Structure formats: C-alpha cells, structure tokens
XYZ file of C-alpha atoms in Angstrom:
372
model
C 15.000 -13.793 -18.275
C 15.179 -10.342 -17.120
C 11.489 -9.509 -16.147
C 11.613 -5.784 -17.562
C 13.767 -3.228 -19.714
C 15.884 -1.077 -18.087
C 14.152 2.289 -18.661
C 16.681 4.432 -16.595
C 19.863 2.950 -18.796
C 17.987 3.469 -22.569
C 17.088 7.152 -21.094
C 20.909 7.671 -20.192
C 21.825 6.337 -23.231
C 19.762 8.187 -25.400
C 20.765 11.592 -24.123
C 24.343 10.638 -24.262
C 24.062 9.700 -27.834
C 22.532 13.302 -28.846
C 25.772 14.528 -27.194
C 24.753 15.847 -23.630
C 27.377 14.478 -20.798
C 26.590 11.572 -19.061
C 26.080 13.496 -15.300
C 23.820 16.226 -17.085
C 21.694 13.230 -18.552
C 21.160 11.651 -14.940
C 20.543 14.519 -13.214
C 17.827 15.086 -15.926
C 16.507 11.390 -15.169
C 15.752 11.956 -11.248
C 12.738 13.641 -11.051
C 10.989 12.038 -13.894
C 10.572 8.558 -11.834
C 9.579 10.803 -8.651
C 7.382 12.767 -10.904
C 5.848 9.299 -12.263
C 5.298 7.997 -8.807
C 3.074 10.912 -7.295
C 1.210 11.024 -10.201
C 0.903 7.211 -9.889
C -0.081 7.245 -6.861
C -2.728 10.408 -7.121
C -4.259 8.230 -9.918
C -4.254 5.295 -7.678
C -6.688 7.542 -5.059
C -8.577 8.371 -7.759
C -9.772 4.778 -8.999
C -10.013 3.616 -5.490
C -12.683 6.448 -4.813
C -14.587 5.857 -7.072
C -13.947 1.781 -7.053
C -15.491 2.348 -2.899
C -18.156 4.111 -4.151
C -19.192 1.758 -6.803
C -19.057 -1.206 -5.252
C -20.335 -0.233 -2.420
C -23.254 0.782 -4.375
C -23.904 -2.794 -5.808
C -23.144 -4.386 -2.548
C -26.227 -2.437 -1.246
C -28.212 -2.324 -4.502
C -28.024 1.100 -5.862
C -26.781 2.769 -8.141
C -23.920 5.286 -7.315
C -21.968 7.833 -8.775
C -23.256 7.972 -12.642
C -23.397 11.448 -13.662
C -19.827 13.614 -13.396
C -18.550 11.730 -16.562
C -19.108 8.201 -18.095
C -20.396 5.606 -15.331
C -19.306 8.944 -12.850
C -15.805 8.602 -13.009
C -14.858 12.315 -12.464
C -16.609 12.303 -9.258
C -13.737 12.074 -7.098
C -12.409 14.438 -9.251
C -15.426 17.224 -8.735
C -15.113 16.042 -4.715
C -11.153 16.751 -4.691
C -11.282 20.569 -6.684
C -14.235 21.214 -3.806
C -11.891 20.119 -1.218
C -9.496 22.550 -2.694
C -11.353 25.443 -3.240
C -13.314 25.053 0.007
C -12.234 27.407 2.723
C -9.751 26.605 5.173
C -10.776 27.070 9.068
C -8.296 26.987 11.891
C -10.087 27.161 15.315
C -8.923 30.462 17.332
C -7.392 28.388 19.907
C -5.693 25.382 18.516
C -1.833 25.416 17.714
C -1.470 26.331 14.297
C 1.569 24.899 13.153
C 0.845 21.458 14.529
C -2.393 21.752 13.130
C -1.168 22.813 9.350
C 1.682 20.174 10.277
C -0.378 16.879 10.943
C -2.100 15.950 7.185
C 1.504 16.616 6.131
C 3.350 14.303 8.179
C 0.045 11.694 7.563
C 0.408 11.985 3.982
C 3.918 12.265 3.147
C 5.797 8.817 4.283
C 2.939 7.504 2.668
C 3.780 8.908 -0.747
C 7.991 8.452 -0.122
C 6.820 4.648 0.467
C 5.837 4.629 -3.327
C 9.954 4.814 -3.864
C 10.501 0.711 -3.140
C 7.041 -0.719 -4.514
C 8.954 -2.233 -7.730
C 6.553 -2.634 -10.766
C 9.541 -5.393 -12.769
C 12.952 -5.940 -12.843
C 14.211 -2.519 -13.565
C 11.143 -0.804 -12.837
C 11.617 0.480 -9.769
C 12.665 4.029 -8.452
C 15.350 2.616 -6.146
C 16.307 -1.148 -4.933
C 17.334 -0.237 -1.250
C 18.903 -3.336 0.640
C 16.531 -2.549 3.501
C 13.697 -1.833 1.064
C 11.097 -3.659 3.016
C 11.939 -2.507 6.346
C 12.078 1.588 4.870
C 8.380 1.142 4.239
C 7.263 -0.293 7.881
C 9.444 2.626 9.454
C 7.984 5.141 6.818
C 4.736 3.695 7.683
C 4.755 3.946 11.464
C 5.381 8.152 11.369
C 1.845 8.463 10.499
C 0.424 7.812 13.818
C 2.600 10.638 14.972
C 0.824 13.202 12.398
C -2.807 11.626 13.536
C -1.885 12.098 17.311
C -0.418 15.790 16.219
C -3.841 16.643 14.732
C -5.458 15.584 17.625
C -3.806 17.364 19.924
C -3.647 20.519 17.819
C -7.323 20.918 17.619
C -7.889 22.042 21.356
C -10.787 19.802 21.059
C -11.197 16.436 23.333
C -13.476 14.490 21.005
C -9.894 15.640 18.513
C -7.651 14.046 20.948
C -9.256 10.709 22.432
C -9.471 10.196 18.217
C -5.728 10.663 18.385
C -5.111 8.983 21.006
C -7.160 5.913 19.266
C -5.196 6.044 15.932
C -1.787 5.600 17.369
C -2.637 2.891 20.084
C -4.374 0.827 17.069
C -1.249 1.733 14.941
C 1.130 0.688 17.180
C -0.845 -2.190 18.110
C -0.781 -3.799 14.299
C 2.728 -2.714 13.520
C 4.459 -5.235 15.479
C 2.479 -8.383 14.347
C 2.876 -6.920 10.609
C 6.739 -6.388 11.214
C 7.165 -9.915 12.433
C 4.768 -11.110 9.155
C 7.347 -9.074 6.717
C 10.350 -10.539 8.983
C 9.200 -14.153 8.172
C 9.358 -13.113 3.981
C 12.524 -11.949 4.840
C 13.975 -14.731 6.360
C 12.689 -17.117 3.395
C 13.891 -14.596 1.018
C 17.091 -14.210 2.450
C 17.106 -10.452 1.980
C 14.915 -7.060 2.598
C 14.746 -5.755 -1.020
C 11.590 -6.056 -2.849
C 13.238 -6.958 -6.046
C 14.803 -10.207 -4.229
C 11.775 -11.141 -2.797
C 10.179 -11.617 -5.979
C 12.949 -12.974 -7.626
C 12.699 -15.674 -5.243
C 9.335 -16.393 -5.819
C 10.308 -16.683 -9.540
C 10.573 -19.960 -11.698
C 7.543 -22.052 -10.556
C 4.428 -19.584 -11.694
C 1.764 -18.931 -9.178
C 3.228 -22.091 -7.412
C 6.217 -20.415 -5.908
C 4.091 -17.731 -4.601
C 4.720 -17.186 -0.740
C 1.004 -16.967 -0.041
C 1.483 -21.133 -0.127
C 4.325 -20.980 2.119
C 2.861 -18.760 5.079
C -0.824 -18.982 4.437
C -0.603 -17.604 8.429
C 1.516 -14.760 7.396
C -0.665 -12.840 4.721
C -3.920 -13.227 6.853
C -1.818 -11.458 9.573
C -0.001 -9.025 7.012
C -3.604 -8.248 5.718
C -5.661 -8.066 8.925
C -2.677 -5.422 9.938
C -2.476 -3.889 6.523
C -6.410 -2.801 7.074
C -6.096 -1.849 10.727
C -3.233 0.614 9.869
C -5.327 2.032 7.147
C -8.010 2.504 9.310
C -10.334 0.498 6.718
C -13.657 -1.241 8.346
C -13.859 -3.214 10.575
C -11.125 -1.266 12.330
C -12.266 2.792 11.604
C -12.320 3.648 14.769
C -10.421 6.133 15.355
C -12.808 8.764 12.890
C -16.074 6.272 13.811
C -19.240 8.969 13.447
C -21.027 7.082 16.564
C -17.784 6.450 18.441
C -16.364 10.332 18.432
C -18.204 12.125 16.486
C -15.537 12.148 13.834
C -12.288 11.774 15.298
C -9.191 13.034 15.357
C -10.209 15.479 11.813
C -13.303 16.863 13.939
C -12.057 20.356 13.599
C -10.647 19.906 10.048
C -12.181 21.276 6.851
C -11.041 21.888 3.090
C -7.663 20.608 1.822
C -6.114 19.702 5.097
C -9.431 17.400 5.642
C -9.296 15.738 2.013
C -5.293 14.849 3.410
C -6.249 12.358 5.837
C -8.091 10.845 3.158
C -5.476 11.049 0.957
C -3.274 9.533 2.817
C -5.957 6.697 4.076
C -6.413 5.858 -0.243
C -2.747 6.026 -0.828
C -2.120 3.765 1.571
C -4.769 1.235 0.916
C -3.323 1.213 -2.951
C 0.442 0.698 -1.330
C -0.397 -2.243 1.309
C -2.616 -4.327 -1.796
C 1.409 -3.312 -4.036
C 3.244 -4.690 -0.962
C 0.986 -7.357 -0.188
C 1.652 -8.970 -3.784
C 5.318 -7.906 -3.590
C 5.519 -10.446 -0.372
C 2.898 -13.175 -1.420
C 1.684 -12.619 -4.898
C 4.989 -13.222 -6.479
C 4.774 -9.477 -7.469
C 5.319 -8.578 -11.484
C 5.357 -12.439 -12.094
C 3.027 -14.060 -13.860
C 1.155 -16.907 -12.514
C 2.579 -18.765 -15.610
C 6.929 -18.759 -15.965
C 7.487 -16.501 -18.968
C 10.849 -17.865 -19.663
C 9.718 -21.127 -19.994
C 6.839 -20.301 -21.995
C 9.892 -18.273 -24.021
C 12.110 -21.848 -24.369
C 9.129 -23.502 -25.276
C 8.370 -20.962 -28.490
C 12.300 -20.643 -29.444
C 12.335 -17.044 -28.471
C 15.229 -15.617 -27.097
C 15.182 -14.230 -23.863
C 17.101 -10.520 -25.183
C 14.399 -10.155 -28.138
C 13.261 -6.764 -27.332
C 10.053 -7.086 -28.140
C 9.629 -9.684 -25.550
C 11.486 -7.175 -23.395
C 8.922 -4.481 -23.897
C 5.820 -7.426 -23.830
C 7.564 -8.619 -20.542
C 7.608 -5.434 -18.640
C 4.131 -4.526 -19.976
C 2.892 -7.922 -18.528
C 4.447 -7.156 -14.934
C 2.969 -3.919 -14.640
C -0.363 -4.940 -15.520
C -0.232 -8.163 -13.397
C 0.916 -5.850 -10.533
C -1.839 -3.357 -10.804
C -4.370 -6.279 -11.389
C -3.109 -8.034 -8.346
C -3.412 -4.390 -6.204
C -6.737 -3.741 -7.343
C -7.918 -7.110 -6.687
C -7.042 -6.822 -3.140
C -8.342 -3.190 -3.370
C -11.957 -4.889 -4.132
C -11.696 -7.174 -1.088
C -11.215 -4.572 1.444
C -13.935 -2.835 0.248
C -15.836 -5.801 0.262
C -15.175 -6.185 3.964
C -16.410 -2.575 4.664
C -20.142 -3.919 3.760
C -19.415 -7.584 5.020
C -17.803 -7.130 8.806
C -19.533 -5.400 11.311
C -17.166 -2.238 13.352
C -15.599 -3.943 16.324
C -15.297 -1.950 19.320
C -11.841 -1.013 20.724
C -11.039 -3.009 23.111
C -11.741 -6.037 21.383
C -9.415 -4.393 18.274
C -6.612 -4.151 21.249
C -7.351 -7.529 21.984
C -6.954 -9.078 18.981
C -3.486 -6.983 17.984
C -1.707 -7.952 21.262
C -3.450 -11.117 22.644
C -4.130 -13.202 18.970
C -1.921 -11.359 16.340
C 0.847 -10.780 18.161
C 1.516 -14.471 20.176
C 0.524 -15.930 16.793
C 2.884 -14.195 14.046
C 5.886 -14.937 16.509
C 4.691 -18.809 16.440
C 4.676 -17.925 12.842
C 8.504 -16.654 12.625
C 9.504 -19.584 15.117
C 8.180 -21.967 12.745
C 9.159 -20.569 9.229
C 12.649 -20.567 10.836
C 12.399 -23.936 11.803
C 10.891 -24.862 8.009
C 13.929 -22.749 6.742
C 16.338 -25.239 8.747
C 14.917 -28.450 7.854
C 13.557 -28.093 3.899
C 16.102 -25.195 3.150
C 15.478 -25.680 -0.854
C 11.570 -25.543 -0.343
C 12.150 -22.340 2.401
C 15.073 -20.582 1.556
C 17.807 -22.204 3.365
C-alpha cells in the first residue's frame, strides 16, 4: 500500500484541469515544498526551545518559561524578535566578510538537509539516489563556517573555540558515516525512501534499530557530538573558553549558531528514525490491518488517513528523541576534550568498522533477514 498521496501529482493535476499548461503548473509547484520546509523547520526550532527549556525546568524542579503566552510558549518567540532587533557589532579589527559569512555557511546546509528527510511515500521534496550520503556531506560544511567565525573574530579565545568545533566534527563524522554505510548496505541503496521501504511489512519488528543495536548508539552518540549537545558542548563551554568560537558575536548573527545547533538537533532525531525507526511506518503494518478490515488499499480516504499517520508518527518519533537529548544535558556530566577525542577515534571509530565488517558478513550469510 502506498504509504502517502502524491501531493505534487493532485497539485499538477489540478492546475492543469483549470486550463494552465502543464510546465507553468510545475514551475508554480517548486517553491511551495521549499517554502514548506523552512517554515518546517523554523517551527521545529521553535518547539525545541521551548521543549529545552521546559524540561529542563522539571528535571531541576522549577518552573520555567510560563508567562509570554499559554504555559510560555511564545518565549522563544519574544527571545528570537530580540535577537533581531538587537544591534549588530563587528569588532574594528576582525575580517568582516568572514565574519558576516560564518552563521551563514553554519546554518544553511543545515536547512538544504531538510530537502531528503521524507515525511511518507510521496512526501518528500526530492528522492535523490545518494539521499543519505547528500546529508553527511551537507552536514560536514558546518565545521568550516564554525572555524571561519573563529578565525574572523581576531580574538584567540574565538579561534581555539574554532579550532575545537571542527576537530570534534571531524572526529564524529567518520564513525557516523560508517554507521549510515552499514543501513546502506542492508538497505541496498542510499535513498531515504528505500530505506524505509525496507523496513516495511513487519511493524516495529522490521525496524533496523533490532538489526544494528551497535549502529544507532554510534549514529546517536555522533548525532549529539556534531550538534554540539551536552555532554560534548565544548567548543562554546562558558568555563572552557569563555564562550567559544561566538565570543565576539551579538544579535542575529549570534541567534544563527543557535539556529543552526536546533535545526540540526530536529534533523538528526528525522534521520535517526529514517535509518532505525522504520521512519513514516507505523509500529503496526497498515496494509495488513487494511486486508484484515476489507478496505482497499486505493480508498482515498485511507490515502489521506495513511499519510496523516506517517507524518505524525515521524514527528512523534523526532520529538521523542528530541526529549532524550535533552534529557542527557541534565543527566551526563561535560567531558573534557581529550577524552571526547578519545572516544571518536580510539572507541567509535575501531568499533563502527567492526560494526560494517560484521553487518556485511550478516548480509552474506542470512541475506533475507539482512538484505542480501
């Protein structure tokens, strides 16, 4: 059973039956998905703001934000038209472009990543074959923005924080790549839409997350590290250097690194239950819950209750993982750098290749159970 409706076809067809040409009515689809997805994702920042706040509030026994709207939720709104409006310093002897240049290239691969997160079926803004592999490379031009800020700021305390974001990016990028490479091998294939397709059929059985209970520990251990999330903030740690490589940052251009941090928190928890969370499914096969009512698999309404179902399981599935790294924020003490170098290339690193050697040896010997 298709697991959503094909929202770009009934658009197309829609406009071509009020008697615009088919080419004018695509051209007019394209930048209502892209539209969709930053707002999506802006959204996403939003609830995650004030989802840190909150629970960080009850895991410390207080209350938090309750006054800028109902339970506070505008106050990550109030805090982002502040940012705005707040004025923007550049220091007299840092390099401006590189400094106006660095939140931009921190927060922008971030946001084009949104582009292969696929929410069902046919909800999805594009099905690349390499879909997977876009967002690690997207992912890993961020450190470049963090060391250009850095640098930019004429300030050292600026630059060792730099200097500490990209060595713990690169550091987690290559046991996370080798964790996605192992889902790739089982899934036969680098688009997101095929990976949950094959996790399709069984419910929450066919989930990956039984098949490499070593990979999503290392996918999520790296996912947190890249995002800079406790216990691995250290590159913007207040005792560490004072605060990192946004020292000399203020207004807008500050609330960007944050931006980009929330962003992509939201868009590791969407990948994370692309690769192990079966994605849209739902832990229960909808088909066969279909076959067992008589329905037929093209009812529309089932259609329409279908794709509803996948977006909400995705977003629950997110957010769920959302609430556990905040959880660890207040649960795991900060480790200090060399023991987060430590564990990227001495553990992570020998252990996710063990990982790949032995899903491809799995793959070879129960190829119906591992995607031979």
């Amino acid at each position: 059973m298709s697991a959503g409706i094909d929202l770009q076809g009934s658009f197309i067809t829609s406009l071509t039956d009020l008697g615009l040409p088919p080419e004018l009515a695509k051209t007019l689809w394209i930048p209502l998905p892209l539209g969709l997805m930053i707002i999506g994702a802006t959204v996403g920042v939003l609830v995650s703001v004030w989802l840190e706040r909150k629970i960080s509030a009850a895991a410390q026994q207080r209350i938090g934000p309750e006054y800028a709207g109902p339970l506070g939720v505008l106050q990550p709104v109030a805090d982002g038209i502040k940012l705005v409006f707040k004025e923007d310093i550049i220091p007299s002897k840092a390099d401006g472009l590189l400094f106006t240049l660095g939140p931009a290239i921190v927060v922008i691969p971030v946001f084009l990543s949104y582009l292969i997160v696929p929410f069902g079926q046919n909800l999805v803004i594009t099905d690349l074959n390499m879909g997977i592999f876009i967002w690690i490379s997207l992912s890993s031009i961020a450190p470049i923005g963090l060391l250009m800020s850095g640098y930019a700021s004429n300030n050292k305390y600026s630059l060792l924080g730099g200097l500490r974001a990209a060595a713990q990016s690169i550091s987690y990028e290559i046991p996370l790549a080798l964790a996605v490479l192992a889902i790739a091998m089982m899934s036969n294939s680098l688009s997101t839409i095929d990976i949950v397709e094959q996790q399709s059929g069984y419910g929450i059985l066919g989930w990956n997350i039984w098949r490499q209970p070593v990979g999503f520990l290392i996918f999520w251990i790296a996912a947190l590290a890249e995002c800079e999330r406790l216990p691995f903030d250290l590159p913007e740690a207040e005792e560490e250097l004072v605060a990192g490589y946004q020292t000399e940052y203020a207004g807008m251009k500050f609330g960007l690194f944050y931006v980009g941090s929330y962003v992509n928190l939201v868009l590791s928890a969407l990948v994370f239950a692309v690769l192990y969370l079966g994605g849209w499914e739902f832990p229960i096969p909808l088909n066969n819950l279909a076959s067992w009512l008589g329905v037929s698999e093209n009812t529309p309404w089932l259609q329409v209750i279908t794709a509803s179902l996948g977006i909400t399981m995705m977003v629950l599935k997110a957010y769920f993982l959302v609430f556990i790294a905040i959880l660890l924020r207040w649960t795991v003490p900060r480790v200090r750098i060399d023991q987060l170098l430590d564990l990227g290339w001495k553990f992570l690193l020998p252990v996710a290749l063990v990982n790949l050697l032995l899903t491809a040896a799995l793959k070879l010997a129960f190829p119906v159970a591992f995607g031979g």
